[in-house]
Amino acid sequence: MTNPAEATLVSRKVVLHFPRQLVDQPIVCNMVKKYDLEFNILRANVTQNEEGLLVLGLRGAEAAVDEAMKYLSDLGVKVQALAQDIVLNEARCTNCGACVVICPTGALALDPATRKVNFYNEKCILCELCIKACPPRAMEVHF
Ligand code: SF4
Ligand code: SF4
């Protein structure tokens, strides 16, 4: 393993998708110990089909962070890099509901009273599935 004192330190945000069979295992805890990383849980969620979703901030030696991501992938955790924020552009939104169906966390929901789609930022785990699903490109990635 690389000595952090001699290495380039990097901070990285990642979205981790844990399959159902891995949700209860202390994988993140083991990973940060093994690769000597600092971490911060930014968001955590379990979806309807019991997949675990975790948005993590990581800091450590660049090579160690890369090795840690490979460690997760080898265990069956899907790793997605993250460096942005998601915004619903209401001026563009036609309230078609396509994003509501695809959003894994309920961050996009149809209000039955107004028939408008609302975005609950605090539930968003920045997976970007809604970006491709939105026909008028009303879901935007902001840096
Ligand atoms: S990025 Fe879009 S699809 Fe993913 S959680 Fe956020 S609102 Fe839902
Ligand atoms: S898919 Fe796009 S246009 Fe349709 S409700 Fe969602 S944000 Fe609005």
GROMACS .gro file of C-alpha atoms and ligand atoms in nm:
model
  159
    1MET     CA    1   0.000   0.000   0.000
    2THR     CA    2   0.117   0.359  -0.068
    3ASN     CA    3   0.232   0.569   0.227
    4PRO     CA    4  -0.007   0.872   0.235
    5ALA     CA    5   0.271   1.096   0.365
    6GLU     CA    6   0.464   1.042   0.041
    7ALA     CA    7   0.171   1.037  -0.198
    8THR     CA    8  -0.054   1.287  -0.370
    9LEU     CA    9  -0.366   1.324  -0.159
   10VAL     CA   10  -0.695   1.341  -0.346
   11SER     CA   11  -1.056   1.398  -0.247
   12ARG     CA   12  -1.317   1.217  -0.447
   13LYS     CA   13  -1.692   1.172  -0.430
   14VAL     CA   14  -1.840   0.843  -0.540
   15VAL     CA   15  -2.182   0.678  -0.558
   16LEU     CA   16  -2.175   0.313  -0.449
   17HIS     CA   17  -2.449   0.069  -0.547
   18PHE     CA   18  -2.455  -0.233  -0.315
   19PRO     CA   19  -2.642  -0.540  -0.432
   20ARG     CA   20  -2.891  -0.678  -0.179
   21GLN     CA   21  -2.658  -0.953  -0.052
   22LEU     CA   22  -2.388  -0.700   0.038
   23VAL     CA   23  -2.605  -0.434   0.209
   24ASP     CA   24  -2.543  -0.563   0.565
   25GLN     CA   25  -2.171  -0.619   0.531
   26PRO     CA   26  -1.910  -0.376   0.677
   27ILE     CA   27  -1.748  -0.321   0.337
   28VAL     CA   28  -1.689   0.055   0.366
   29CYS     CA   29  -1.546   0.016   0.714
   30ASN     CA   30  -1.307  -0.254   0.596
   31MET     CA   31  -1.212  -0.053   0.288
   32VAL     CA   32  -1.121   0.269   0.471
   33LYS     CA   33  -0.906   0.073   0.718
   34LYS     CA   34  -0.737  -0.134   0.448
   35TYR     CA   35  -0.650   0.168   0.230
   36ASP     CA   36  -0.607   0.426   0.508
   37LEU     CA   37  -0.875   0.663   0.377
   38GLU     CA   38  -1.078   0.936   0.544
   39PHE     CA   39  -1.445   0.916   0.456
   40ASN     CA   40  -1.767   1.106   0.492
   41ILE     CA   41  -2.111   0.960   0.421
   42LEU     CA   42  -2.293   1.228   0.220
   43ARG     CA   43  -2.610   1.032   0.151
   44ALA     CA   44  -2.739   0.681   0.219
   45ASN     CA   45  -3.045   0.506   0.093
   46VAL     CA   46  -3.196   0.160   0.040
   47THR     CA   47  -3.413   0.133  -0.271
   48GLN     CA   48  -3.740  -0.057  -0.309
   49ASN     CA   49  -3.560  -0.363  -0.444
   50GLU     CA   50  -3.327  -0.340  -0.141
   51GLU     CA   51  -3.020  -0.225  -0.329
   52GLY     CA   52  -2.806  -0.006  -0.104
   53LEU     CA   53  -2.696   0.333  -0.235
   54LEU     CA   54  -2.426   0.533  -0.064
   55VAL     CA   55  -2.271   0.866  -0.164
   56LEU     CA   56  -1.926   0.887  -0.008
   57GLY     CA   57  -1.661   1.154   0.013
   58LEU     CA   58  -1.318   0.993   0.025
   59ARG     CA   59  -0.976   1.138   0.092
   60GLY     CA   60  -0.645   0.962   0.077
   61ALA     CA   61  -0.342   0.882  -0.135
   62GLU     CA   62  -0.441   0.881  -0.502
   63ALA     CA   63  -0.317   0.527  -0.563
   64ALA     CA   64  -0.490   0.403  -0.247
   65VAL     CA   65  -0.822   0.559  -0.354
   66ASP     CA   66  -0.787   0.389  -0.695
   67GLU     CA   67  -0.709   0.056  -0.528
   68ALA     CA   68  -1.005   0.098  -0.292
   69MET     CA   69  -1.239   0.149  -0.589
   70LYS     CA   70  -1.105  -0.168  -0.749
   71TYR     CA   71  -1.154  -0.351  -0.415
   72LEU     CA   72  -1.521  -0.247  -0.417
   73SER     CA   73  -1.572  -0.345  -0.781
   74ASP     CA   74  -1.416  -0.685  -0.719
   75LEU     CA   75  -1.665  -0.742  -0.436
   76GLY     CA   76  -1.957  -0.665  -0.668
   77VAL     CA   77  -2.021  -0.304  -0.567
   78LYS     CA   78  -2.092  -0.074  -0.863
   79VAL     CA   79  -1.883   0.242  -0.832
   80GLN     CA   80  -1.978   0.568  -1.001
   81ALA     CA   81  -1.760   0.879  -0.988
   82LEU     CA   82  -1.929   1.198  -0.881
   83ALA     CA   83  -1.837   1.562  -0.903
   84GLN     CA   84  -2.160   1.750  -0.955
   85ASP     CA   85  -2.505   1.841  -0.841
   86ILE     CA   86  -2.844   1.769  -0.998
   87VAL     CA   87  -3.104   2.038  -1.059
   88LEU     CA   88  -3.459   2.030  -1.197
   89ASN     CA   89  -3.506   2.316  -1.444
   90GLU     CA   90  -3.876   2.388  -1.389
   91ALA     CA   91  -3.897   2.612  -1.695
   92ARG     CA   92  -3.819   2.313  -1.916
   93CYS     CA   93  -4.007   2.042  -1.726
   94THR     CA   94  -4.330   1.918  -1.888
   95ASN     CA   95  -4.422   1.704  -1.582
   96CYS     CA   96  -4.425   1.394  -1.800
   97GLY     CA   97  -4.321   1.168  -1.511
   98ALA     CA   98  -4.049   0.976  -1.698
   99CYS     CA   99  -3.793   1.064  -1.430
  100VAL     CA  100  -4.026   0.964  -1.145
  101VAL     CA  101  -4.038   0.606  -1.270
  102ILE     CA  102  -3.663   0.578  -1.308
  103CYS     CA  103  -3.541   0.758  -0.993
  104PRO     CA  104  -3.427   0.489  -0.745
  105THR     CA  105  -3.468   0.697  -0.429
  106GLY     CA  106  -3.797   0.883  -0.468
  107ALA     CA  107  -3.613   1.215  -0.510
  108LEU     CA  108  -3.849   1.291  -0.798
  109ALA     CA  109  -4.217   1.250  -0.715
  110LEU     CA  110  -4.547   1.347  -0.872
  111ASP     CA  111  -4.772   1.560  -0.652
  112PRO     CA  112  -5.119   1.416  -0.717
  113ALA     CA  113  -5.287   1.744  -0.618
  114THR     CA  114  -5.098   1.970  -0.860
  115ARG     CA  115  -4.987   1.702  -1.116
  116LYS     CA  116  -4.643   1.860  -1.091
  117VAL     CA  117  -4.317   1.669  -1.048
  118ASN     CA  118  -4.123   1.784  -0.743
  119PHE     CA  119  -3.753   1.734  -0.682
  120TYR     CA  120  -3.641   1.651  -0.326
  121ASN     CA  121  -3.272   1.730  -0.334
  122GLU     CA  122  -3.206   1.574   0.007
  123LYS     CA  123  -3.304   1.231  -0.131
  124CYS     CA  124  -3.097   1.256  -0.449
  125ILE     CA  125  -2.791   1.033  -0.459
  126LEU     CA  126  -2.665   1.188  -0.786
  127CYS     CA  127  -2.691   0.869  -0.989
  128GLU     CA  128  -2.780   1.072  -1.304
  129LEU     CA  129  -3.039   0.821  -1.429
  130CYS     CA  130  -3.291   1.103  -1.468
  131ILE     CA  131  -3.056   1.302  -1.693
  132LYS     CA  132  -3.083   1.054  -1.979
  133ALA     CA  133  -3.449   0.973  -1.909
  134CYS     CA  134  -3.579   1.330  -1.935
  135PRO     CA  135  -3.707   1.404  -2.290
  136PRO     CA  136  -3.675   1.788  -2.276
  137ARG     CA  137  -3.347   1.774  -2.079
  138ALA     CA  138  -3.498   1.945  -1.776
  139MET     CA  139  -3.279   1.749  -1.534
  140GLU     CA  140  -2.942   1.921  -1.536
  141VAL     CA  141  -2.596   1.846  -1.401
  142HIS     CA  142  -2.439   2.147  -1.235
  143PHE     CA  143  -2.070   2.165  -1.156
  144SF4     S1  144  -2.982   1.182  -1.001
  144SF4    FE1  145  -3.195   1.183  -1.070
  144SF4     S2  146  -3.256   0.967  -1.077
  144SF4    FE2  147  -3.069   0.980  -0.952
  144SF4     S3  148  -3.141   1.001  -0.742
  144SF4    FE3  149  -3.109   1.209  -0.818
  144SF4     S4  150  -3.308   1.270  -0.896
  144SF4    FE4  151  -3.314   1.047  -0.874
  145SF4     S1  152  -3.861   1.354  -1.714
  145SF4    FE1  153  -3.802   1.569  -1.734
  145SF4     S2  154  -3.981   1.669  -1.821
  145SF4    FE2  155  -4.047   1.470  -1.742
  145SF4     S3  156  -4.117   1.516  -1.531
  145SF4    FE3  157  -3.904   1.455  -1.517
  145SF4     S4  158  -3.790   1.649  -1.524
  145SF4    FE4  159  -3.994   1.692  -1.598
   0.00000   0.00000   0.00000
